[in-house]
CSV table of C-alpha atoms in Angstrom, one decimal:
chain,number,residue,atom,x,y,z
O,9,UNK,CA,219.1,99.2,56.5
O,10,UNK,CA,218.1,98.9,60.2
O,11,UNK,CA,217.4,95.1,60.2
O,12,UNK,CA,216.8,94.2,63.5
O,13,UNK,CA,216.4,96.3,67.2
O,14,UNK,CA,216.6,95.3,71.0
O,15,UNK,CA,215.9,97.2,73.4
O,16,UNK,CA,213.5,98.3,76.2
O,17,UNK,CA,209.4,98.7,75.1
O,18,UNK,CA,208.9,102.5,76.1
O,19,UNK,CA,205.0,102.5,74.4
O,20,UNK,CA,202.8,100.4,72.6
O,21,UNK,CA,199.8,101.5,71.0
O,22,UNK,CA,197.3,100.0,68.7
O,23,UNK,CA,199.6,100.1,65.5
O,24,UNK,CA,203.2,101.3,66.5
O,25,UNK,CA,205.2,100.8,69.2
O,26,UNK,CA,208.6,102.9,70.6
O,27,UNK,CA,211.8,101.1,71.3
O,28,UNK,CA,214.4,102.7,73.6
O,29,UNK,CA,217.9,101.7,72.3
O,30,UNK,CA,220.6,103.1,74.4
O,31,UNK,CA,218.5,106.3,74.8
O,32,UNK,CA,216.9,106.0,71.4
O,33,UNK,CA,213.2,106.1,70.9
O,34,UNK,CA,212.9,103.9,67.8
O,35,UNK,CA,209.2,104.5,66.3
O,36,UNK,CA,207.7,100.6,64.9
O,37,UNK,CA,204.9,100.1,62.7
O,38,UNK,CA,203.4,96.3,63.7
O,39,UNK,CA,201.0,94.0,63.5
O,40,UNK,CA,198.5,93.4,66.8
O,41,UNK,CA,200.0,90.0,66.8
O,42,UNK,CA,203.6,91.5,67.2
O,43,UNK,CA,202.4,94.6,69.4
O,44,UNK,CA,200.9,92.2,71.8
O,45,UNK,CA,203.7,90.7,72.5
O,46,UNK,CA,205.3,94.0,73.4
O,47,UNK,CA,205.1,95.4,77.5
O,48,UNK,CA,206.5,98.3,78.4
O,49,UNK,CA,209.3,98.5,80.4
O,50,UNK,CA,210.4,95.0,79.6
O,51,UNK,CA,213.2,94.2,76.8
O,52,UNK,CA,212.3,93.6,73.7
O,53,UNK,CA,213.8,92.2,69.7
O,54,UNK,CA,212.3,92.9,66.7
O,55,UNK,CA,213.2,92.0,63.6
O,56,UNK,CA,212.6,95.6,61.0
O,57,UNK,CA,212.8,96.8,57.5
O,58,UNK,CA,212.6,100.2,57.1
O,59,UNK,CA,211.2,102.2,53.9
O,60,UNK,CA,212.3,105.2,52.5
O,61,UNK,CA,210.3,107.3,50.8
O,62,UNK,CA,211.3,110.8,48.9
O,63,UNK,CA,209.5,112.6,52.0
O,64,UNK,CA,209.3,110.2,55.0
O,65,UNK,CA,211.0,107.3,56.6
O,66,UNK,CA,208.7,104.5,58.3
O,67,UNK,CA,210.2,101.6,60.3
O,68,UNK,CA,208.5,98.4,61.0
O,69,UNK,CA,208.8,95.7,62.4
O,70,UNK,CA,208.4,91.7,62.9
O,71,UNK,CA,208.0,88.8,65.5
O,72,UNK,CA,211.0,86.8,63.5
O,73,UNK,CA,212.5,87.2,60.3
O,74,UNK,CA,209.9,85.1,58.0
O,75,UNK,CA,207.4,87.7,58.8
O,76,UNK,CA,209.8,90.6,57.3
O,77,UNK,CA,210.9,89.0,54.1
O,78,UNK,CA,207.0,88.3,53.2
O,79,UNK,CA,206.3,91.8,53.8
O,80,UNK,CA,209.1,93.0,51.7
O,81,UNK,CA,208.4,90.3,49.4
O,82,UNK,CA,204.7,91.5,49.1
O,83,UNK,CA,205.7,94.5,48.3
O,84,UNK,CA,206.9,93.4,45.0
O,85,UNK,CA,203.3,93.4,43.8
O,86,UNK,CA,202.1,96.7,41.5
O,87,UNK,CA,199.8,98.1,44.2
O,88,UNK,CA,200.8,96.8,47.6
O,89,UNK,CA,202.7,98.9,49.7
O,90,UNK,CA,203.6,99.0,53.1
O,91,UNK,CA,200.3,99.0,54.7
O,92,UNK,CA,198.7,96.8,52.4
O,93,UNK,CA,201.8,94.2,53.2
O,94,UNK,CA,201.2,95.0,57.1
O,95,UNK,CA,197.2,94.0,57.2
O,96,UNK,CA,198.6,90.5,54.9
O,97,UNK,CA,200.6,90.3,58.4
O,98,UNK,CA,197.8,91.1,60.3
O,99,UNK,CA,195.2,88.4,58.9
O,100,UNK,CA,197.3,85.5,57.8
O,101,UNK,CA,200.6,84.0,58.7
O,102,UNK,CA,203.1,83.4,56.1
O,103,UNK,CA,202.4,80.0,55.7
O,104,UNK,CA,198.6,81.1,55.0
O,105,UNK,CA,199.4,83.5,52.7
O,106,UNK,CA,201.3,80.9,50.8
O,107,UNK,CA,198.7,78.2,51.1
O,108,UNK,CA,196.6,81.1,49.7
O,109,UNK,CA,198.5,81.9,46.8
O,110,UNK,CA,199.5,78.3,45.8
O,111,UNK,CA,195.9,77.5,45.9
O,112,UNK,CA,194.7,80.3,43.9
O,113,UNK,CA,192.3,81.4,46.8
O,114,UNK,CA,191.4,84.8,46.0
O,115,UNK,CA,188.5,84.6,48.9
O,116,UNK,CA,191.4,84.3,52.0
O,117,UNK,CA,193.3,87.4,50.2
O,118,UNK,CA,190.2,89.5,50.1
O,119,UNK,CA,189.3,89.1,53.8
O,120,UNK,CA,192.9,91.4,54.2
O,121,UNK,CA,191.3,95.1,54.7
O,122,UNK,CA,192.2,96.8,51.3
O,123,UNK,CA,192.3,93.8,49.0
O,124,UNK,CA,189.5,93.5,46.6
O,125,UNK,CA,188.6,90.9,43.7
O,126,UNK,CA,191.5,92.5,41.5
O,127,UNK,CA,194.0,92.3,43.5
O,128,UNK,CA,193.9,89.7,44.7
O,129,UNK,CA,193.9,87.9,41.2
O,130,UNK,CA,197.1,90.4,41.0
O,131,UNK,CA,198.8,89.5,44.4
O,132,UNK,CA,198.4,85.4,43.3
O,133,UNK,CA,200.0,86.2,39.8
O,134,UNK,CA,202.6,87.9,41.0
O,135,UNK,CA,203.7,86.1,44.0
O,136,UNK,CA,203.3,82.7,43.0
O,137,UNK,CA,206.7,80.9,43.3
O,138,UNK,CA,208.0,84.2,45.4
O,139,UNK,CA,207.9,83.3,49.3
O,140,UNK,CA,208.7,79.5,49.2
O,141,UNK,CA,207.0,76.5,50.4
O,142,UNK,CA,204.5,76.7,53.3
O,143,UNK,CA,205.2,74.7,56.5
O,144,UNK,CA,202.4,73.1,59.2
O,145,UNK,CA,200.8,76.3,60.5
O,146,UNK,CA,198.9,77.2,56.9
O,147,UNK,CA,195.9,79.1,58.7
O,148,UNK,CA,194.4,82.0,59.3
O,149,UNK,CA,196.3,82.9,63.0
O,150,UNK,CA,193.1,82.3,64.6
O,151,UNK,CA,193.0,81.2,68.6
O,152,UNK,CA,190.3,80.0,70.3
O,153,UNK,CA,189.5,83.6,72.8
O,154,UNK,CA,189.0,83.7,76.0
O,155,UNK,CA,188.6,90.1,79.4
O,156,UNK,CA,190.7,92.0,77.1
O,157,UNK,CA,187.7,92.7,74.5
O,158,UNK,CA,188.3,96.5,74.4
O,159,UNK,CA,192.1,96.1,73.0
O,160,UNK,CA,190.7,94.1,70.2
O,161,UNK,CA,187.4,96.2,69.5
O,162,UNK,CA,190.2,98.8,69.1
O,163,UNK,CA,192.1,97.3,66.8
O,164,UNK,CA,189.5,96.9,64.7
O,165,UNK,CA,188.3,100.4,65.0
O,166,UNK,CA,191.9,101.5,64.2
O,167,UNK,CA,192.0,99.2,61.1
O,168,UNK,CA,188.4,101.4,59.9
O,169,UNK,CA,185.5,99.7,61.9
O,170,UNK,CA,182.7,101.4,63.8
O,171,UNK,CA,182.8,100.3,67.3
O,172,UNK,CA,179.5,99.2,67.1
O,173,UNK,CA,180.5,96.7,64.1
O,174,UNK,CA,183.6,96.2,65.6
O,175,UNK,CA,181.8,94.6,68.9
O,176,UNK,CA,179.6,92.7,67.5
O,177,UNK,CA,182.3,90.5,65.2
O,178,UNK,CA,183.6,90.5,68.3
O,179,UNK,CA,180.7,89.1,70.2
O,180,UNK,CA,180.3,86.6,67.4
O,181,UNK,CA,183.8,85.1,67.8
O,182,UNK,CA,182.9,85.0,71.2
O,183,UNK,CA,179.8,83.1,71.0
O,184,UNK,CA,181.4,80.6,68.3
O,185,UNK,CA,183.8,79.8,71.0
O,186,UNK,CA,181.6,79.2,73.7
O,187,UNK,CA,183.6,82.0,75.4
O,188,UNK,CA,182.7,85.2,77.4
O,189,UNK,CA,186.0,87.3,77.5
O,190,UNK,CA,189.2,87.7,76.0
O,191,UNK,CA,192.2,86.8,77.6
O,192,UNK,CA,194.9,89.2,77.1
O,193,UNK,CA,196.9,86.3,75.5
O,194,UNK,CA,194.6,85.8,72.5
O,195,UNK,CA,194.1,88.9,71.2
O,196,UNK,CA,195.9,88.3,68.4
O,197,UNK,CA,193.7,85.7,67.8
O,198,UNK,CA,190.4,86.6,68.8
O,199,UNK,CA,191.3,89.8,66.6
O,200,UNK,CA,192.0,87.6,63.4
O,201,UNK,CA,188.6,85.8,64.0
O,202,UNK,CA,186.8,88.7,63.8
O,203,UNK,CA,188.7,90.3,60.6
O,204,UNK,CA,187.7,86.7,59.3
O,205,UNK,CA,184.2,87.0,59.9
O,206,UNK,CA,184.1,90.7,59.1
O,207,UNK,CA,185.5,90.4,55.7
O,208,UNK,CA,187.2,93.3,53.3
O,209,UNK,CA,186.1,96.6,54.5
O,210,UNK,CA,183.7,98.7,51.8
């Protein structure tokens, strides 16, 4: 298993990203939060799991090693694969996601893109007593925004949105904050805002 990479960004785009390691383009699924992080040209660690299936092999990877284990973790669950596990990432921390499941609170699972009233019943019964104890963050990654609004009208486009939905969640979370752009920092977290306010797609 490739566990972890370092190397220099050579791409970032609005789900994957490519690692040069001594000459080798590594291909990474992520999260925005992770991806945003990411510059190209600048050095970079990720921590990855990588999945192997009968006709493909898909590499992702993670801000620090809690974030991996929960998505290989979430996997256990009849119906959540890698995707699934990946927009659990993209919405809620760890922490949330095990505030979620120790509460029983079926509502924060189903604002993940995918997740409906079933499963999320399923992803509480299986998980429960599965990823540990949460710590102090136990939220929804949500920071306040603040001229970077395209990158996360994108990323919601990507994840199934029209644009024209997709920009006016944005211009809510906007107007809840008081705020008129986004600064590039807090994409991550104007992007969670809007996947809060915008709910389980279909």
């Amino acid at each position: 298993m490739i566990a972890s990479l370092a190397g220099t960004v050579a791409q970032v785009s609005l789900d994957r990203a490519v690692l040069d390691v001594q000459g080798v383009g590594y291909l990474v699924h992520a999260t925005p939060a992770t991806l945003a992080g990411l510059r190209p040209g600048e050095p970079a660690r990720l921590q990855t799991t990588l999945v192997v299936r009968e006709e493909s092999m898909t590499l992702y990877g993670f801000a620090d090693a809690d974030e991996r284990e929960v998505f290989e973790t979430a996997q256990s669950v009849s119906g959540v694969g890698p995707r699934i596990a990946l927009a659990m990432l993209a919405v809620l921390t760890p922490d949330a996601l095990r505030r979620a499941i120790a509460a029983e609170d079926t509502a924060t699972l189903r604002r993940v893109p995918g997740i409906g009233a079933k499963s999320a019943q399923r992803i509480v019964l299986e998980l429960t007593g599965k990823l540990g104890a949460p710590g102090d963050d136990g939220a929804l990654r949500v920071v306040a925004p603040a001229d970077a609004r395209a990158q996360v009208v994108e990323a919601l486009t990507g994840l199934g949105w029209s644009s024209k939905v997709a920009e006016d969640a944005v211009a809510k979370v906007l107007a809840d904050e008081g705020a008129d752009v986004v600064d590039e920092a807090q994409v991550p977290g104007t992007l969670r805002a809007a996947l809060r306010r915008l709910g389980p797609r279909g």
